[in-house]
Amino acid sequence: MATDAVEELRQQCLKRGAAGIKGLGRTFRIMDDDGSKSLNFPEFEKGLENYGVSVGKDKAQQIFAVMDKDGSGTINFDEFLEKLRPPMSSTRKQIIGQAFQKFDKTGDGVVTIADLQGVYNSKHHPKYKSGEWTEEQVFHSFLENFDSPYDKDGKVTLEEFVNYYSGVSASIDSDEYFVTMMKNAWKL
């Protein structure tokens, strides 16, 4: 029953498009009224309501209980996202891993601006062309797409990369199409 409620919440998020889960990440920050980087039940319930996700109090309590994996009475961002991320096939996980390896030039498991230099061409970015941004600002903006919405540190881990692509993956039915899209996007 509780997993059905989580699935219902996931589906409501996905109806909002690939950004649904990423949008929930932003909403998580907004829900966190006391800035504790975790949600208690009143914050969670109010946040769902503000986000426009209507599941009712009973289901909200069920979802909260399922997400509160460690039983602490609060949900941290990792617990929250882990339960909302749609399951991905091993084929998709594998191609995402290949893209991350290409992205992570230094091979240290974290993508930074240093990794982007020579991989991502900022010269064609409109704000770089106009002189509004430096190359480093373009790189930072690019990394922000993948960075955890709750921990903007300018570094992208494999987990953050997978979280980003889980939202994209949810809107693509075919593994074959997803793999083709990833190969084209990352020149794999």
mmCIF file with all atom_site columns, N, CA, C and O in Angstrom, residues 3 17 46 64 69 87 90 111 113 134 140 146 150 159 168:
data_model
loop_
_atom_site.group_PDB
_atom_site.id
_atom_site.type_symbol
_atom_site.label_atom_id
_atom_site.label_alt_id
_atom_site.label_comp_id
_atom_site.label_asym_id
_atom_site.label_entity_id
_atom_site.label_seq_id
_atom_site.pdbx_PDB_ins_code
_atom_site.Cartn_x
_atom_site.Cartn_y
_atom_site.Cartn_z
_atom_site.occupancy
_atom_site.B_iso_or_equiv
_atom_site.pdbx_formal_charge
_atom_site.auth_seq_id
_atom_site.auth_comp_id
_atom_site.auth_asym_id
_atom_site.auth_atom_id
_atom_site.pdbx_PDB_model_num
ATOM 1  N N  . THR A 1 3   ? 4.023  1.534  -0.877  1.00 0.00 ? 3   THR A N  1
ATOM 2  C CA . THR A 1 3   ? 4.787  1.650  -2.124  1.00 0.00 ? 3   THR A CA 1
ATOM 3  C C  . THR A 1 3   ? 3.894  2.127  -3.259  1.00 0.00 ? 3   THR A C  1
ATOM 4  O O  . THR A 1 3   ? 4.355  2.809  -4.157  1.00 0.00 ? 3   THR A O  1
ATOM 5  N N  . GLY A 1 17  ? 6.862  16.138 -16.604 1.00 0.00 ? 17  GLY A N  1
ATOM 6  C CA . GLY A 1 17  ? 7.958  16.051 -17.568 1.00 0.00 ? 17  GLY A CA 1
ATOM 7  C C  . GLY A 1 17  ? 9.231  15.595 -16.885 1.00 0.00 ? 17  GLY A C  1
ATOM 8  O O  . GLY A 1 17  ? 9.257  15.328 -15.690 1.00 0.00 ? 17  GLY A O  1
ATOM 9  N N  . LYS A 1 46  ? 3.252  20.089 3.835   1.00 0.00 ? 46  LYS A N  1
ATOM 10 C CA . LYS A 1 46  ? 3.052  21.445 3.306   1.00 0.00 ? 46  LYS A CA 1
ATOM 11 C C  . LYS A 1 46  ? 3.753  21.580 1.941   1.00 0.00 ? 46  LYS A C  1
ATOM 12 O O  . LYS A 1 46  ? 3.211  22.169 1.007   1.00 0.00 ? 46  LYS A O  1
ATOM 13 N N  . PHE A 1 64  ? 5.881  9.339  3.576   1.00 0.00 ? 64  PHE A N  1
ATOM 14 C CA . PHE A 1 64  ? 6.908  9.831  4.501   1.00 0.00 ? 64  PHE A CA 1
ATOM 15 C C  . PHE A 1 64  ? 7.572  8.658  5.223   1.00 0.00 ? 64  PHE A C  1
ATOM 16 O O  . PHE A 1 64  ? 8.800  8.588  5.316   1.00 0.00 ? 64  PHE A O  1
ATOM 17 N N  . LYS A 1 69  ? 13.963 6.154  5.560   1.00 0.00 ? 69  LYS A N  1
ATOM 18 C CA . LYS A 1 69  ? 14.601 4.842  5.582   1.00 0.00 ? 69  LYS A CA 1
ATOM 19 C C  . LYS A 1 69  ? 15.269 4.531  6.925   1.00 0.00 ? 69  LYS A C  1
ATOM 20 O O  . LYS A 1 69  ? 15.230 3.413  7.405   1.00 0.00 ? 69  LYS A O  1
ATOM 21 N N  . PRO A 1 87  ? 12.947 3.380  -11.552 1.00 0.00 ? 87  PRO A N  1
ATOM 22 C CA . PRO A 1 87  ? 13.948 2.330  -11.798 1.00 0.00 ? 87  PRO A CA 1
ATOM 23 C C  . PRO A 1 87  ? 14.447 2.393  -13.245 1.00 0.00 ? 87  PRO A C  1
ATOM 24 O O  . PRO A 1 87  ? 13.679 2.703  -14.153 1.00 0.00 ? 87  PRO A O  1
ATOM 25 N N  . SER A 1 90  ? 19.539 -1.999 -16.654 1.00 0.00 ? 90  SER A N  1
ATOM 26 C CA . SER A 1 90  ? 21.006 -2.065 -16.586 1.00 0.00 ? 90  SER A CA 1
ATOM 27 C C  . SER A 1 90  ? 21.626 -1.475 -17.851 1.00 0.00 ? 90  SER A C  1
ATOM 28 O O  . SER A 1 90  ? 22.705 -0.891 -17.805 1.00 0.00 ? 90  SER A O  1
ATOM 29 N N  . VAL A 1 111 ? 33.267 15.275 -11.492 1.00 0.00 ? 111 VAL A N  1
ATOM 30 C CA . VAL A 1 111 ? 33.456 16.153 -12.645 1.00 0.00 ? 111 VAL A CA 1
ATOM 31 C C  . VAL A 1 111 ? 33.482 17.599 -12.157 1.00 0.00 ? 111 VAL A C  1
ATOM 32 O O  . VAL A 1 111 ? 32.597 18.039 -11.424 1.00 0.00 ? 111 VAL A O  1
ATOM 33 N N  . ILE A 1 113 ? 35.137 21.797 -13.306 1.00 0.00 ? 113 ILE A N  1
ATOM 34 C CA . ILE A 1 113 ? 35.438 22.661 -14.448 1.00 0.00 ? 113 ILE A CA 1
ATOM 35 C C  . ILE A 1 113 ? 36.699 22.183 -15.167 1.00 0.00 ? 113 ILE A C  1
ATOM 36 O O  . ILE A 1 113 ? 36.773 22.204 -16.389 1.00 0.00 ? 113 ILE A O  1
ATOM 37 N N  . THR A 1 134 ? 32.374 34.581 -18.950 1.00 0.00 ? 134 THR A N  1
ATOM 38 C CA . THR A 1 134 ? 33.692 34.032 -19.249 1.00 0.00 ? 134 THR A CA 1
ATOM 39 C C  . THR A 1 134 ? 33.522 32.537 -19.559 1.00 0.00 ? 134 THR A C  1
ATOM 40 O O  . THR A 1 134 ? 32.451 31.974 -19.305 1.00 0.00 ? 134 THR A O  1
ATOM 41 N N  . HIS A 1 140 ? 30.598 26.513 -15.474 1.00 0.00 ? 140 HIS A N  1
ATOM 42 C CA . HIS A 1 140 ? 29.877 26.423 -14.205 1.00 0.00 ? 140 HIS A CA 1
ATOM 43 C C  . HIS A 1 140 ? 28.373 26.250 -14.457 1.00 0.00 ? 140 HIS A C  1
ATOM 44 O O  . HIS A 1 140 ? 27.716 25.418 -13.827 1.00 0.00 ? 140 HIS A O  1
ATOM 45 N N  . PHE A 1 146 ? 23.698 19.276 -13.817 1.00 0.00 ? 146 PHE A N  1
ATOM 46 C CA . PHE A 1 146 ? 23.845 17.919 -13.288 1.00 0.00 ? 146 PHE A CA 1
ATOM 47 C C  . PHE A 1 146 ? 24.031 17.902 -11.780 1.00 0.00 ? 146 PHE A C  1
ATOM 48 O O  . PHE A 1 146 ? 23.795 16.891 -11.137 1.00 0.00 ? 146 PHE A O  1
ATOM 49 N N  . TYR A 1 150 ? 20.312 20.116 -4.078  1.00 0.00 ? 150 TYR A N  1
ATOM 50 C CA . TYR A 1 150 ? 20.417 20.446 -2.660  1.00 0.00 ? 150 TYR A CA 1
ATOM 51 C C  . TYR A 1 150 ? 21.860 20.701 -2.221  1.00 0.00 ? 150 TYR A C  1
ATOM 52 O O  . TYR A 1 150 ? 22.105 21.143 -1.110  1.00 0.00 ? 150 TYR A O  1
ATOM 53 N N  . GLU A 1 159 ? 26.580 9.710  -8.868  1.00 0.00 ? 159 GLU A N  1
ATOM 54 C CA . GLU A 1 159 ? 25.219 9.638  -8.336  1.00 0.00 ? 159 GLU A CA 1
ATOM 55 C C  . GLU A 1 159 ? 24.375 10.828 -8.818  1.00 0.00 ? 159 GLU A C  1
ATOM 56 O O  . GLU A 1 159 ? 23.224 10.658 -9.221  1.00 0.00 ? 159 GLU A O  1
ATOM 57 N N  . VAL A 1 168 ? 15.446 12.144 -17.149 1.00 0.00 ? 168 VAL A N  1
ATOM 58 C CA . VAL A 1 168 ? 15.392 12.057 -18.616 1.00 0.00 ? 168 VAL A CA 1
ATOM 59 C C  . VAL A 1 168 ? 14.900 10.670 -19.016 1.00 0.00 ? 168 VAL A C  1
ATOM 60 O O  . VAL A 1 168 ? 14.010 10.529 -19.864 1.00 0.00 ? 168 VAL A O  1
#
